[in-house]
Short mmCIF file of C-alpha atoms and ligand atoms in Angstrom, two decimals:
data_model
loop_
_atom_site.label_atom_id
_atom_site.label_comp_id
_atom_site.label_asym_id
_atom_site.label_seq_id
_atom_site.Cartn_x
_atom_site.Cartn_y
_atom_site.Cartn_z
CA MET A 725 -6.52 1.53 106.96
CA GLU A 726 -6.19 -2.20 106.51
CA LYS A 727 -6.95 -3.97 103.23
CA LYS A 728 -9.13 -7.03 103.83
CA GLU A 729 -10.55 -9.63 101.46
CA LEU A 730 -11.09 -9.14 97.74
CA LEU A 731 -14.75 -8.44 97.21
CA TYR A 732 -14.88 -8.16 93.43
CA GLU A 733 -12.49 -8.31 90.52
CA GLY A 734 -13.78 -6.38 87.53
CA LYS A 735 -12.33 -5.80 84.10
CA ALA A 736 -10.24 -2.78 85.15
CA LYS A 737 -10.22 -2.70 88.94
CA LYS A 738 -10.25 -4.84 92.04
CA VAL A 739 -12.41 -3.85 94.99
CA TYR A 740 -11.34 -4.79 98.54
CA LYS A 741 -13.09 -4.63 101.87
CA THR A 742 -11.28 -2.73 104.64
CA ASP A 743 -11.36 -2.75 108.42
CA ASP A 744 -13.90 0.11 108.15
CA GLU A 745 -17.26 -1.28 107.03
CA ASN A 746 -18.10 1.99 105.24
CA LEU A 747 -14.95 2.07 103.11
CA TYR A 748 -13.51 0.07 100.22
CA ILE A 749 -10.09 0.12 98.59
CA VAL A 750 -10.04 0.06 94.77
CA ASP A 751 -6.94 -1.20 93.00
CA TYR A 752 -6.51 -0.13 89.36
CA LYS A 753 -5.14 -2.79 86.97
CA ASP A 754 -3.37 -2.46 83.62
CA ASP A 755 -5.88 -4.87 82.06
CA ALA A 756 -7.84 -3.42 79.19
CA THR A 757 -11.01 -4.81 77.67
CA ALA A 758 -13.33 -3.58 74.95
CA PHE A 759 -16.56 -4.68 73.30
CA ASN A 760 -17.91 -6.02 76.58
CA GLY A 761 -14.81 -8.09 77.30
CA LYS A 762 -14.51 -9.67 73.84
CA LYS A 763 -11.20 -7.85 73.18
CA LYS A 764 -8.59 -8.20 75.91
CA GLY A 765 -5.13 -6.74 76.44
CA GLN A 766 -2.83 -4.80 78.71
CA ILE A 767 -1.95 -1.13 78.68
CA SER A 768 1.24 -0.78 80.65
CA GLY A 769 0.96 1.91 83.34
CA LYS A 770 -2.77 2.47 82.73
CA GLY A 771 -3.72 1.61 86.30
CA ILE A 772 -1.49 4.37 87.62
CA VAL A 773 -2.76 6.97 85.15
CA ASN A 774 -6.41 6.08 85.78
CA ASN A 775 -6.07 6.02 89.56
CA ARG A 776 -4.28 9.36 89.76
CA MET A 777 -6.40 11.06 87.09
CA SER A 778 -9.66 9.81 88.51
CA ASN A 779 -8.76 11.01 92.00
CA PHE A 780 -7.69 14.38 90.62
CA MET A 781 -10.99 14.79 88.78
CA MET A 782 -13.08 13.59 91.73
CA GLN A 783 -11.45 16.27 93.90
CA ILE A 784 -12.20 18.93 91.30
CA MET A 785 -15.83 17.75 91.28
CA GLU A 786 -15.99 18.04 95.07
CA LYS A 787 -14.76 21.64 94.78
CA HIS A 788 -17.68 22.31 92.45
CA GLY A 789 -20.20 20.86 94.89
CA ILE A 790 -20.57 17.43 93.28
CA PRO A 791 -20.38 14.74 96.01
CA THR A 792 -18.08 11.80 95.18
CA HIS A 793 -16.87 8.52 96.68
CA PHE A 794 -13.25 9.74 96.88
CA VAL A 795 -11.63 9.48 100.32
CA LYS A 796 -7.85 9.10 99.98
CA GLU A 797 -5.19 7.96 97.52
CA ILE A 798 -2.95 5.45 99.32
CA SER A 799 -0.62 4.34 96.52
CA ASP A 800 -0.02 4.68 92.77
CA ARG A 801 -2.82 2.24 92.06
CA GLU A 802 -4.92 2.18 95.22
CA THR A 803 -7.54 4.52 96.60
CA VAL A 804 -9.87 4.46 99.58
CA VAL A 805 -13.46 5.18 98.55
CA LYS A 806 -16.82 5.33 100.29
CA LYS A 807 -18.71 2.09 99.94
CA VAL A 808 -21.88 2.63 97.94
CA THR A 809 -24.58 0.58 96.29
CA ILE A 810 -23.93 1.22 92.63
CA VAL A 811 -26.95 2.44 90.66
CA PRO A 812 -26.84 -0.11 87.81
CA LEU A 813 -26.59 2.50 85.05
CA GLU A 814 -23.86 3.74 82.76
CA VAL A 815 -24.59 7.44 82.47
CA ILE A 816 -23.23 8.86 79.22
CA ILE A 817 -22.92 12.46 78.05
CA ARG A 818 -21.89 13.29 74.50
CA ASN A 819 -20.71 16.66 73.25
CA ILE A 820 -19.39 15.43 69.89
CA ALA A 821 -20.70 12.44 67.90
CA ALA A 822 -18.55 9.29 68.13
CA GLY A 823 -18.68 5.54 68.71
CA SER A 824 -22.07 3.91 69.11
CA PHE A 825 -23.91 7.25 68.73
CA SER A 826 -22.41 7.80 65.28
CA LYS A 827 -23.23 4.26 64.27
CA ARG A 828 -26.76 4.21 65.68
CA PHE A 829 -27.88 7.58 64.33
CA GLY A 830 -25.71 7.86 61.23
CA VAL A 831 -23.99 11.04 62.44
CA GLU A 832 -20.41 11.44 61.26
CA GLU A 833 -17.83 10.98 64.01
CA GLY A 834 -16.48 14.39 65.01
CA LYS A 835 -19.66 16.39 64.41
CA THR A 836 -20.30 18.77 67.31
CA LEU A 837 -23.79 18.07 68.62
CA LEU A 838 -26.28 20.97 68.80
CA ASN A 839 -26.74 20.19 72.47
CA PRO A 840 -25.04 17.76 74.83
CA THR A 841 -26.97 14.48 75.00
CA LEU A 842 -27.60 12.30 78.01
CA GLU A 843 -28.19 8.58 77.66
CA TYR A 844 -28.34 5.60 79.96
CA CYS A 845 -27.28 2.00 79.55
CA LEU A 846 -28.27 -0.72 81.99
CA LYS A 847 -25.13 -2.14 83.62
CA ASP A 848 -25.59 -5.80 82.77
CA ASP A 849 -22.77 -7.64 80.98
CA ALA A 850 -24.99 -10.65 80.22
CA LEU A 851 -27.37 -8.34 78.32
CA ASP A 852 -24.51 -6.35 76.71
CA ASP A 853 -25.38 -3.13 78.62
CA PRO A 854 -28.52 -2.24 76.63
CA MET A 855 -29.63 1.37 76.23
CA ILE A 856 -32.52 2.21 78.59
CA ASN A 857 -34.75 5.27 79.00
CA ASP A 858 -36.10 7.06 82.07
CA TYR A 859 -39.46 5.25 82.06
CA GLN A 860 -37.80 1.86 81.69
CA ILE A 861 -35.34 2.67 84.49
CA THR A 862 -38.06 3.56 86.99
CA ALA A 863 -40.27 0.68 85.75
CA ILE A 864 -37.65 -1.94 86.64
CA GLY A 865 -36.64 -0.12 89.82
CA ALA A 866 -33.03 0.53 88.78
CA ALA A 867 -33.50 4.07 90.18
CA THR A 868 -36.40 6.21 91.35
CA LYS A 869 -37.61 9.29 89.49
CA GLU A 870 -36.04 11.53 92.15
CA GLU A 871 -32.72 9.66 92.01
CA LEU A 872 -32.72 9.94 88.22
CA GLU A 873 -33.31 13.69 88.41
CA THR A 874 -30.36 14.03 90.78
CA ILE A 875 -28.21 11.86 88.51
CA ALA A 876 -29.08 13.92 85.41
CA ASP A 877 -28.42 17.25 87.18
CA LEU A 878 -25.09 16.08 88.58
CA THR A 879 -24.04 14.56 85.25
CA PHE A 880 -24.59 17.81 83.32
CA LYS A 881 -22.59 19.61 86.02
CA VAL A 882 -19.78 17.05 85.68
CA ASN A 883 -19.84 17.70 81.93
CA ASP A 884 -19.51 21.47 82.37
CA VAL A 885 -16.63 21.15 84.82
CA LEU A 886 -14.77 18.41 82.90
CA LYS A 887 -15.23 20.10 79.51
CA ALA A 888 -13.85 23.39 80.83
CA TYR A 889 -10.98 21.67 82.58
CA PHE A 890 -9.90 19.71 79.51
CA ALA A 891 -10.31 22.76 77.27
CA GLY A 892 -7.66 24.42 79.46
CA VAL A 893 -5.16 21.73 78.44
CA ASN A 894 -6.16 21.78 74.76
CA ILE A 895 -8.26 18.61 74.94
CA GLU A 896 -11.82 18.20 73.62
CA LEU A 897 -14.16 16.19 75.80
CA VAL A 898 -16.05 14.19 73.17
CA ASP A 899 -18.08 11.98 75.52
CA PHE A 900 -17.80 10.12 78.81
CA LYS A 901 -19.43 7.50 81.02
CA ILE A 902 -19.88 7.84 84.76
CA GLU A 903 -21.53 5.80 87.49
CA PHE A 904 -23.33 6.83 90.64
CA GLY A 905 -23.80 5.09 93.95
CA LYS A 906 -26.11 5.36 96.90
CA THR A 907 -24.74 5.81 100.42
CA PRO A 908 -26.44 4.05 103.37
CA ASP A 909 -28.31 7.31 104.11
CA GLY A 910 -29.64 7.45 100.54
CA GLN A 911 -27.40 10.17 99.11
CA ILE A 912 -26.50 9.85 95.42
CA ILE A 913 -22.76 10.38 94.88
CA LEU A 914 -20.38 10.09 91.93
CA ALA A 915 -18.52 6.75 92.06
CA ASP A 916 -16.34 4.48 89.89
CA GLU A 917 -13.82 6.44 87.77
CA ILE A 918 -13.15 9.29 85.34
CA SER A 919 -10.23 8.34 83.09
CA PRO A 920 -9.15 7.83 79.47
CA ASP A 921 -10.86 4.41 79.79
CA THR A 922 -14.21 6.10 80.31
CA CYS A 923 -13.89 9.39 78.39
CA ARG A 924 -13.21 10.13 74.73
CA LEU A 925 -10.51 12.80 74.70
CA TRP A 926 -9.21 14.39 71.50
CA ASP A 927 -6.37 16.83 71.07
CA ALA A 928 -8.22 20.08 70.33
CA THR A 929 -5.82 21.08 67.55
CA THR A 930 -5.00 17.82 65.76
CA HIS A 931 -8.06 15.80 66.90
CA GLU A 932 -5.68 12.96 67.72
CA LYS A 933 -7.38 10.41 69.98
CA LEU A 934 -5.95 10.34 73.52
CA ASP A 935 -8.13 7.62 75.04
CA LYS A 936 -9.14 3.96 74.97
CA ASP A 937 -10.23 4.17 71.33
CA ARG A 938 -6.52 3.74 70.52
CA PHE A 939 -6.80 0.28 72.08
CA ARG A 940 -10.33 -0.50 70.82
CA ARG A 941 -9.41 0.40 67.24
CA ASP A 942 -5.77 -0.79 67.23
CA LEU A 943 -4.42 2.70 66.51
CA GLY A 944 -1.08 2.15 68.28
CA ASN A 945 0.68 4.42 70.80
CA VAL A 946 -1.87 3.48 73.45
CA GLU A 947 0.44 3.93 76.47
CA GLU A 948 1.72 7.20 75.02
CA ALA A 949 -1.82 8.59 74.75
CA TYR A 950 -2.59 7.84 78.42
CA GLU A 951 0.76 9.37 79.42
CA GLU A 952 0.02 12.47 77.34
CA VAL A 953 -3.26 13.12 79.17
CA PHE A 954 -1.49 12.52 82.48
CA LYS A 955 1.22 15.02 81.55
CA ARG A 956 -1.18 17.70 80.33
CA LEU A 957 -3.08 17.52 83.61
CA GLY A 958 0.23 18.09 85.39
CA LEU A 959 0.01 14.77 87.26
P1 ADP B 1245 -16.48 -3.78 85.61
O1 ADP B 1245 -17.35 -4.23 86.75
O2 ADP B 1245 -17.28 -3.11 84.53
O3 ADP B 1245 -15.60 -4.85 85.06
P2 ADP B 1245 -14.30 -2.42 87.07
O4 ADP B 1245 -13.22 -3.39 86.75
O5 ADP B 1245 -13.99 -0.98 86.97
O6 ADP B 1245 -15.59 -2.59 86.16
O7 ADP B 1245 -14.80 -2.81 88.52
C1 ADP B 1245 -15.07 -1.91 89.51
C2 ADP B 1245 -16.45 -2.19 90.05
O8 ADP B 1245 -16.62 -1.48 91.28
C3 ADP B 1245 -17.57 -1.72 89.12
O9 ADP B 1245 -18.57 -2.70 89.06
C4 ADP B 1245 -18.08 -0.44 89.79
O10 ADP B 1245 -19.45 -0.25 89.52
C5 ADP B 1245 -17.82 -0.73 91.26
N1 ADP B 1245 -17.60 0.46 92.09
C6 ADP B 1245 -16.98 1.62 91.76
N2 ADP B 1245 -16.94 2.48 92.79
C7 ADP B 1245 -17.55 1.86 93.84
C8 ADP B 1245 -17.84 2.22 95.20
N3 ADP B 1245 -17.48 3.41 95.70
N4 ADP B 1245 -18.51 1.32 95.98
C9 ADP B 1245 -18.88 0.12 95.46
N5 ADP B 1245 -18.63 -0.29 94.21
C10 ADP B 1245 -17.97 0.56 93.40
N1 UDP B 1246 -17.98 3.79 77.90
C1 UDP B 1246 -17.43 3.21 79.02
N2 UDP B 1246 -17.75 1.92 79.34
C2 UDP B 1246 -18.60 1.18 78.59
C3 UDP B 1246 -19.17 1.77 77.44
C4 UDP B 1246 -18.84 3.08 77.11
O1 UDP B 1246 -16.67 3.86 79.74
O2 UDP B 1246 -18.87 0.03 78.94
C5 UDP B 1246 -17.65 5.18 77.53
C6 UDP B 1246 -16.76 5.26 76.30
O3 UDP B 1246 -15.40 5.28 76.67
C7 UDP B 1246 -17.18 6.57 75.70
C8 UDP B 1246 -18.65 6.74 76.10
O4 UDP B 1246 -18.84 5.85 77.21
O5 UDP B 1246 -16.43 7.63 76.29
C9 UDP B 1246 -19.61 6.41 75.00
O6 UDP B 1246 -19.32 5.15 74.48
P1 UDP B 1246 -20.13 4.52 73.25
O7 UDP B 1246 -21.55 4.36 73.64
O8 UDP B 1246 -19.86 5.29 72.01
O9 UDP B 1246 -19.61 3.06 73.19
P2 UDP B 1246 -18.46 2.32 72.46
O10 UDP B 1246 -18.09 3.07 71.23
O11 UDP B 1246 -17.39 2.26 73.51
O12 UDP B 1246 -19.10 1.00 72.21
#
């Protein structure tokens, strides 16, 4: 597998073309951003934790019948993935109120929700990733009704698997964001990443935050939190 030209540099990862037109290589950086890029910093070692953890989780998803973009980890920070057309949605599940949900609906952070919620944001930095509903998504053609049904089904499955997995290492899965992509033959598969950048993870006993909120909210011990998740997963 040969790494070719840089296709895209995002806030957390670089995406490279390869000598196989169906495959990309993603390279995880230590750069951290929050509030749509308004807060910037570095979390030393984050790229390694996120690459390894994301690959680990993607493989668990595959075992549970959820198709993903994962192909092969080739270094600490680099992974070969299937090239997809990203569905321009941030797909968010919440089990416990936190962050923008708490603010928007006035629900105290930490309250267990009566049912898991599913919400979508349109992936558009210039618009600040606005919340969008099913009708709006199909109206603007961001996804079809059938694609959205697949996305919702797969996302609830991801939640069940992730929640159970983290519970086994004494971590509460508060909420998370995932992205899906479309393969050339039209299949919807899980793409992007699953990491402490994209999940809220709390120690189940102390409720200590073990995720990017430590960076967003200047709570300190950011690197240590990422390392702790890494360690608990046995990575
Ligand atoms: P952002 O674009 O939000 O700054 P990243 O730094 O994580 O995010 O950049 C990675 C980019 O690659 C994202 O836009 C993501 O949607 C995209 N991506 C993730 N997985 C794939 C894939 N398998 N094929 C194509 N693009 C992908
Ligand atoms: N999230 C993410 N990328 C984003 C926005 C949110 O990965 O651009 C994740 C975030 O880490 C959390 C969940 O989605 O696990 C819900 O985030 P929320 O809407 O509460 O937003 P925030 O508090 O980050 O503004």
